[in-house]
mmCIF file of C-alpha atoms in Angstrom:
data_model
loop_
_atom_site.group_PDB
_atom_site.id
_atom_site.type_symbol
_atom_site.label_atom_id
_atom_site.label_comp_id
_atom_site.label_asym_id
_atom_site.label_seq_id
_atom_site.Cartn_x
_atom_site.Cartn_y
_atom_site.Cartn_z
ATOM 1 C CA MET A 206 -2.387 -0.918 -1.582
ATOM 2 C CA LYS A 207 -2.925 2.743 -0.674
ATOM 3 C CA VAL A 208 -0.190 5.138 -1.813
ATOM 4 C CA LEU A 209 0.450 8.844 -1.319
ATOM 5 C CA LEU A 210 2.078 10.576 -4.301
ATOM 6 C CA VAL A 211 3.907 13.830 -3.500
ATOM 7 C CA GLU A 212 4.655 15.490 -6.851
ATOM 8 C CA ASP A 213 4.310 19.164 -7.837
ATOM 9 C CA ASP A 214 4.291 18.538 -11.603
ATOM 10 C CA ALA A 215 0.527 18.349 -12.141
ATOM 11 C CA ALA A 216 0.706 16.628 -15.541
ATOM 12 C CA LEU A 217 3.143 13.992 -14.326
ATOM 13 C CA ALA A 218 1.152 13.434 -11.138
ATOM 14 C CA SER A 219 -2.093 12.979 -13.055
ATOM 15 C CA ALA A 220 -0.532 10.501 -15.476
ATOM 16 C CA LEU A 221 1.097 8.491 -12.698
ATOM 17 C CA VAL A 222 -2.068 8.420 -10.580
ATOM 18 C CA SER A 223 -4.033 7.110 -13.575
ATOM 19 C CA ALA A 224 -1.444 4.460 -14.405
ATOM 20 C CA LEU A 225 -1.159 3.209 -10.835
ATOM 21 C CA ALA A 226 -4.934 3.218 -10.383
ATOM 22 C CA GLU A 227 -5.295 1.164 -13.560
ATOM 23 C CA ALA A 228 -2.937 -1.379 -11.968
ATOM 24 C CA GLY A 229 -5.270 -1.627 -8.971
ATOM 25 C CA LEU A 230 -3.595 0.747 -6.523
ATOM 26 C CA LEU A 231 -5.466 3.368 -4.528
ATOM 27 C CA VAL A 232 -3.544 6.624 -4.987
ATOM 28 C CA GLU A 233 -3.955 10.024 -3.337
ATOM 29 C CA SER A 234 -1.778 12.934 -4.427
ATOM 30 C CA THR A 235 -0.545 16.339 -3.309
ATOM 31 C CA GLY A 236 1.909 18.843 -4.715
ATOM 32 C CA THR A 237 3.355 20.240 -1.498
ATOM 33 C CA GLY A 238 5.425 18.934 1.361
ATOM 34 C CA GLN A 239 3.222 20.666 3.923
ATOM 35 C CA GLU A 240 0.072 18.855 2.824
ATOM 36 C CA ALA A 241 2.016 15.593 2.533
ATOM 37 C CA ASP A 242 3.246 16.108 6.090
ATOM 38 C CA PHE A 243 -0.330 16.576 7.289
ATOM 39 C CA LEU A 244 -1.560 13.510 5.386
ATOM 40 C CA VAL A 245 1.113 11.077 6.577
ATOM 41 C CA ARG A 246 0.327 12.127 10.147
ATOM 42 C CA THR A 247 -3.457 11.834 9.863
ATOM 43 C CA GLU A 248 -4.051 9.108 7.257
ATOM 44 C CA ARG A 249 -2.730 5.572 6.792
ATOM 45 C CA TYR A 250 -0.758 4.701 3.672
ATOM 46 C CA ASP A 251 1.153 1.620 2.627
ATOM 47 C CA ALA A 252 3.839 3.708 0.906
ATOM 48 C CA VAL A 253 4.776 7.219 -0.222
ATOM 49 C CA ILE A 254 6.204 8.298 -3.581
ATOM 50 C CA LEU A 255 8.144 11.490 -2.856
ATOM 51 C CA ASP A 256 9.548 14.071 -5.263
ATOM 52 C CA LEU A 257 12.501 16.043 -3.909
ATOM 53 C CA GLY A 258 11.989 19.359 -5.719
ATOM 54 C CA LEU A 259 8.866 20.561 -3.924
ATOM 55 C CA PRO A 260 7.792 24.238 -3.890
ATOM 56 C CA ASP A 261 7.756 24.488 -0.080
ATOM 57 C CA GLY A 262 10.987 22.767 0.815
ATOM 58 C CA ASP A 263 13.266 19.986 -0.291
ATOM 59 C CA GLY A 264 11.713 16.532 -0.055
ATOM 60 C CA THR A 265 14.637 15.274 2.012
ATOM 61 C CA ARG A 266 13.768 17.816 4.716
ATOM 62 C CA TRP A 267 10.228 16.493 5.033
ATOM 63 C CA LEU A 268 11.454 12.900 4.905
ATOM 64 C CA SER A 269 14.061 13.487 7.607
ATOM 65 C CA GLN A 270 11.397 14.973 9.863
ATOM 66 C CA TRP A 271 9.113 11.965 9.347
ATOM 67 C CA ARG A 272 11.898 9.583 10.303
ATOM 68 C CA GLU A 273 12.794 11.654 13.355
ATOM 69 C CA ASP A 274 9.139 11.454 14.397
ATOM 70 C CA GLU A 275 9.186 7.655 13.862
ATOM 71 C CA ILE A 276 6.899 7.686 10.843
ATOM 72 C CA ASP A 277 8.300 4.545 9.294
ATOM 73 C CA LEU A 278 6.135 3.831 6.252
ATOM 74 C CA PRO A 279 8.074 2.923 3.062
ATOM 75 C CA VAL A 280 9.163 5.916 0.968
ATOM 76 C CA LEU A 281 10.209 5.735 -2.672
ATOM 77 C CA VAL A 282 11.974 8.887 -3.881
ATOM 78 C CA LEU A 283 11.073 9.810 -7.478
ATOM 79 C CA THR A 284 13.194 12.680 -8.780
ATOM 80 C CA ALA A 285 15.175 14.118 -11.685
ATOM 81 C CA ARG A 286 18.266 14.368 -9.480
ATOM 82 C CA GLU A 287 20.628 11.675 -10.703
ATOM 83 C CA ARG A 288 23.958 12.545 -9.081
ATOM 84 C CA TRP A 289 25.342 10.111 -6.536
ATOM 85 C CA SER A 290 25.426 12.877 -3.903
ATOM 86 C CA ASP A 291 21.679 13.408 -4.347
ATOM 87 C CA LYS A 292 21.013 9.683 -4.022
ATOM 88 C CA ALA A 293 23.167 9.532 -0.904
ATOM 89 C CA ALA A 294 21.238 12.464 0.581
ATOM 90 C CA GLY A 295 17.936 10.756 -0.167
ATOM 91 C CA PHE A 296 18.914 7.478 1.460
ATOM 92 C CA SER A 297 20.516 9.293 4.396
ATOM 93 C CA ALA A 298 17.234 11.150 4.970
ATOM 94 C CA GLY A 299 15.418 7.830 5.229
ATOM 95 C CA ALA A 300 14.386 6.801 1.703
ATOM 96 C CA ASP A 301 13.798 3.099 1.115
ATOM 97 C CA ASP A 302 14.247 3.311 -2.654
ATOM 98 C CA TYR A 303 15.290 5.890 -5.246
ATOM 99 C CA VAL A 304 14.168 6.176 -8.885
ATOM 100 C CA VAL A 305 15.390 8.798 -11.343
ATOM 101 C CA LYS A 306 13.086 10.471 -13.887
ATOM 102 C CA PRO A 307 12.267 9.645 -16.638
ATOM 103 C CA PHE A 308 10.981 6.268 -15.513
ATOM 104 C CA GLU A 309 8.876 3.313 -16.574
ATOM 105 C CA THR A 310 5.601 2.997 -14.684
ATOM 106 C CA ALA A 311 6.076 -0.773 -14.522
ATOM 107 C CA GLU A 312 9.309 -0.242 -12.590
ATOM 108 C CA ILE A 313 7.546 1.982 -10.058
ATOM 109 C CA LEU A 314 4.884 -0.703 -9.609
ATOM 110 C CA PHE A 315 7.432 -3.460 -9.040
ATOM 111 C CA ARG A 316 9.398 -1.363 -6.577
ATOM 112 C CA LEU A 317 6.315 -0.239 -4.655
ATOM 113 C CA ARG A 318 4.992 -3.770 -4.338
ATOM 114 C CA ALA A 319 8.382 -5.010 -3.153
ATOM 115 C CA LEU A 320 8.652 -2.218 -0.559
ATOM 116 C CA VAL A 321 5.201 -2.891 0.850
ATOM 117 C CA ARG A 322 5.715 -6.655 0.821
ATOM 118 C CA ARG A 323 9.000 -6.387 2.712
ATOM 119 C CA SER A 324 7.518 -3.915 5.201
ATOM 120 C CA HIS A 325 5.140 -6.727 6.199
ATOM 121 C CA GLY A 326 8.001 -9.216 6.500
ATOM 122 C CA HIS A 327 7.512 -11.051 3.188
ATOM 123 C CA ALA A 328 10.660 -11.575 1.128
ATOM 124 C CA HIS A 329 9.114 -13.746 -1.600
ATOM 125 C CA PRO A 330 6.905 -12.058 -4.221
ATOM 126 C CA VAL A 331 4.261 -14.776 -3.786
ATOM 127 C CA ILE A 332 2.509 -14.609 -0.426
ATOM 128 C CA ARG A 333 0.935 -17.860 0.787
ATOM 129 C CA VAL A 334 -1.612 -18.382 3.526
ATOM 130 C CA GLY A 335 -2.310 -22.090 3.390
ATOM 131 C CA GLU A 336 -3.579 -22.957 -0.095
ATOM 132 C CA LEU A 337 -4.417 -19.317 -0.801
ATOM 133 C CA THR A 338 -1.718 -17.482 -2.778
ATOM 134 C CA LEU A 339 -1.223 -13.922 -3.948
ATOM 135 C CA ASP A 340 1.340 -13.015 -6.600
ATOM 136 C CA THR A 341 2.265 -9.464 -5.598
ATOM 137 C CA HIS A 342 3.796 -8.760 -9.016
ATOM 138 C CA THR A 343 0.708 -9.615 -11.049
ATOM 139 C CA GLY A 344 -2.026 -9.390 -8.435
ATOM 140 C CA SER A 345 -3.287 -12.859 -9.363
ATOM 141 C CA VAL A 346 -4.901 -14.981 -6.645
ATOM 142 C CA THR A 347 -5.248 -18.759 -6.553
ATOM 143 C CA LEU A 348 -6.817 -21.241 -4.161
ATOM 144 C CA ALA A 349 -5.300 -24.725 -4.288
ATOM 145 C CA GLY A 350 -3.879 -23.812 -7.707
ATOM 146 C CA ARG A 351 -7.234 -22.629 -9.074
ATOM 147 C CA PRO A 352 -7.356 -18.999 -10.313
ATOM 148 C CA ILE A 353 -9.866 -16.812 -8.479
ATOM 149 C CA THR A 354 -11.454 -13.746 -10.069
ATOM 150 C CA LEU A 355 -11.859 -10.718 -7.801
ATOM 151 C CA THR A 356 -13.181 -7.199 -8.205
ATOM 152 C CA ALA A 357 -10.707 -4.355 -7.679
ATOM 153 C CA GLN A 358 -12.109 -3.668 -4.213
ATOM 154 C CA GLU A 359 -12.075 -7.348 -3.213
ATOM 155 C CA SER A 360 -8.497 -7.610 -4.457
ATOM 156 C CA ARG A 361 -7.303 -4.645 -2.367
ATOM 157 C CA LEU A 362 -9.041 -5.964 0.739
ATOM 158 C CA LEU A 363 -7.713 -9.507 0.343
ATOM 159 C CA SER A 364 -4.221 -8.236 -0.444
ATOM 160 C CA TYR A 365 -4.112 -6.251 2.772
ATOM 161 C CA LEU A 366 -5.336 -9.192 4.843
ATOM 162 C CA MET A 367 -2.755 -11.492 3.226
ATOM 163 C CA HIS A 368 0.104 -9.054 3.785
ATOM 164 C CA ALA A 369 -0.939 -8.690 7.440
ATOM 165 C CA SER A 370 -1.651 -12.380 8.162
ATOM 166 C CA PRO A 371 -1.692 -13.810 10.812
ATOM 167 C CA ARG A 372 -2.177 -10.441 12.523
ATOM 168 C CA ILE A 373 -5.698 -9.285 13.390
ATOM 169 C CA VAL A 374 -6.738 -6.284 11.275
ATOM 170 C CA SER A 375 -9.313 -3.909 12.711
ATOM 171 C CA ARG A 376 -12.249 -2.599 10.685
ATOM 172 C CA SER A 377 -10.862 0.955 10.886
ATOM 173 C CA GLU A 378 -7.420 -0.164 9.679
ATOM 174 C CA LEU A 379 -8.974 -1.932 6.703
ATOM 175 C CA ALA A 380 -11.047 1.133 5.847
ATOM 176 C CA GLU A 381 -8.034 3.443 6.023
ATOM 177 C CA HIS A 382 -5.825 1.246 3.830
ATOM 178 C CA VAL A 383 -8.371 0.019 1.301
ATOM 179 C CA TYR A 384 -10.589 3.068 0.714
ATOM 180 C CA ASN A 385 -9.896 6.644 -0.367
ATOM 181 C CA ARG A 386 -10.167 9.179 2.458
ATOM 182 C CA ASP A 387 -12.849 11.070 0.491
ATOM 183 C CA HIS A 388 -14.948 7.937 0.027
ATOM 184 C CA GLU A 389 -15.058 6.258 3.406
ATOM 185 C CA PRO A 390 -17.252 3.153 3.311
ATOM 186 C CA ASP A 391 -20.643 2.851 4.967
ATOM 187 C CA SER A 392 -20.714 0.745 8.106
ATOM 188 C CA ASN A 393 -21.743 -2.438 6.301
ATOM 189 C CA VAL A 394 -19.607 -2.137 3.139
ATOM 190 C CA ILE A 395 -16.639 -3.998 4.614
ATOM 191 C CA ASP A 396 -18.960 -6.690 5.936
ATOM 192 C CA VAL A 397 -20.395 -7.134 2.431
ATOM 193 C CA GLN A 398 -16.921 -7.367 0.873
ATOM 194 C CA ILE A 399 -15.785 -9.884 3.507
ATOM 195 C CA SER A 400 -18.921 -11.935 2.864
ATOM 196 C CA ARG A 401 -18.180 -12.013 -0.868
ATOM 197 C CA LEU A 402 -14.602 -13.140 -0.246
ATOM 198 C CA ARG A 403 -15.842 -15.890 2.057
ATOM 199 C CA ARG A 404 -18.142 -17.181 -0.663
ATOM 200 C CA LYS A 405 -15.136 -17.480 -2.966
ATOM 201 C CA PHE A 406 -12.629 -18.945 -0.474
ATOM 202 C CA GLY A 407 -14.736 -20.535 2.236
ATOM 203 C CA ARG A 408 -16.122 -18.850 5.328
ATOM 204 C CA ALA A 409 -13.531 -20.272 7.729
ATOM 205 C CA ARG A 410 -10.562 -18.664 5.945
ATOM 206 C CA ILE A 411 -11.491 -15.179 7.179
ATOM 207 C CA GLU A 412 -12.026 -15.199 10.915
ATOM 208 C CA THR A 413 -14.067 -12.489 12.654
ATOM 209 C CA LEU A 414 -12.909 -11.628 16.167
ATOM 210 C CA ARG A 415 -15.680 -9.676 17.840
ATOM 211 C CA GLY A 416 -14.564 -6.230 18.893
ATOM 212 C CA GLN A 417 -11.136 -6.693 17.279
ATOM 213 C CA GLY A 418 -11.420 -7.212 13.546
ATOM 214 C CA TYR A 419 -10.593 -9.816 10.924
ATOM 215 C CA ARG A 420 -7.809 -12.339 10.440
ATOM 216 C CA LEU A 421 -6.886 -14.511 7.478
ATOM 217 C CA VAL A 422 -6.455 -18.090 8.660
ATOM 218 C CA ASP A 423 -4.137 -20.830 7.358
ATOM 219 C CA LEU A 424 -6.655 -23.687 7.405
ATOM 220 C CA GLU A 425 -4.132 -26.209 6.135
ATOM 221 C CA ALA A 426 -1.811 -25.547 9.094
ATOM 222 C CA ASP A 427 -4.660 -26.425 11.446
ATOM 223 C CA SER A 428 -5.644 -29.613 9.624
#
């Protein structure tokens, strides 16, 4: 999961980035609405965490503009504003969720994972593609009930494919959602990661469609 954090409190932003990264998320951060506006229009994120009290304009103004321009990625508002009128303004601007500071990092994680899961059409916290399962709350993966150990990079890549299944995911889409914009992978890195996943799950579970991308396959549905 790749998340953009928009927070002008440098200490809070640093702590939250570290905590979310430790949980396996890929997090990029900015302290201004203007840079956030540029990033959501030029990069791909699975979700945005948005503070409202930004130095260059209220967060609801930026959010309203994104929604008007049909930028529909999930947005979780994270703010010290706790009045009902502030919450109503946030949701009216297009927020998908609203959390008041101070907060528990675990709550942010649960809410983010739920937002991203639902944005892909998955209501249940456990995503299943045949005998392959992903618990979006814990990040644990099993195949036919057997736990599978993955590296952080393998986990992010598999998670994105499982959320998207049965849709075909292009190489560029994978790169944009799984890797930091400052560390774009070499041409063969994704191929190597896909090869490693195939060794753990079986080659046929990840289908390569030449010129299009990759697709996670429900082998049991075809049997």
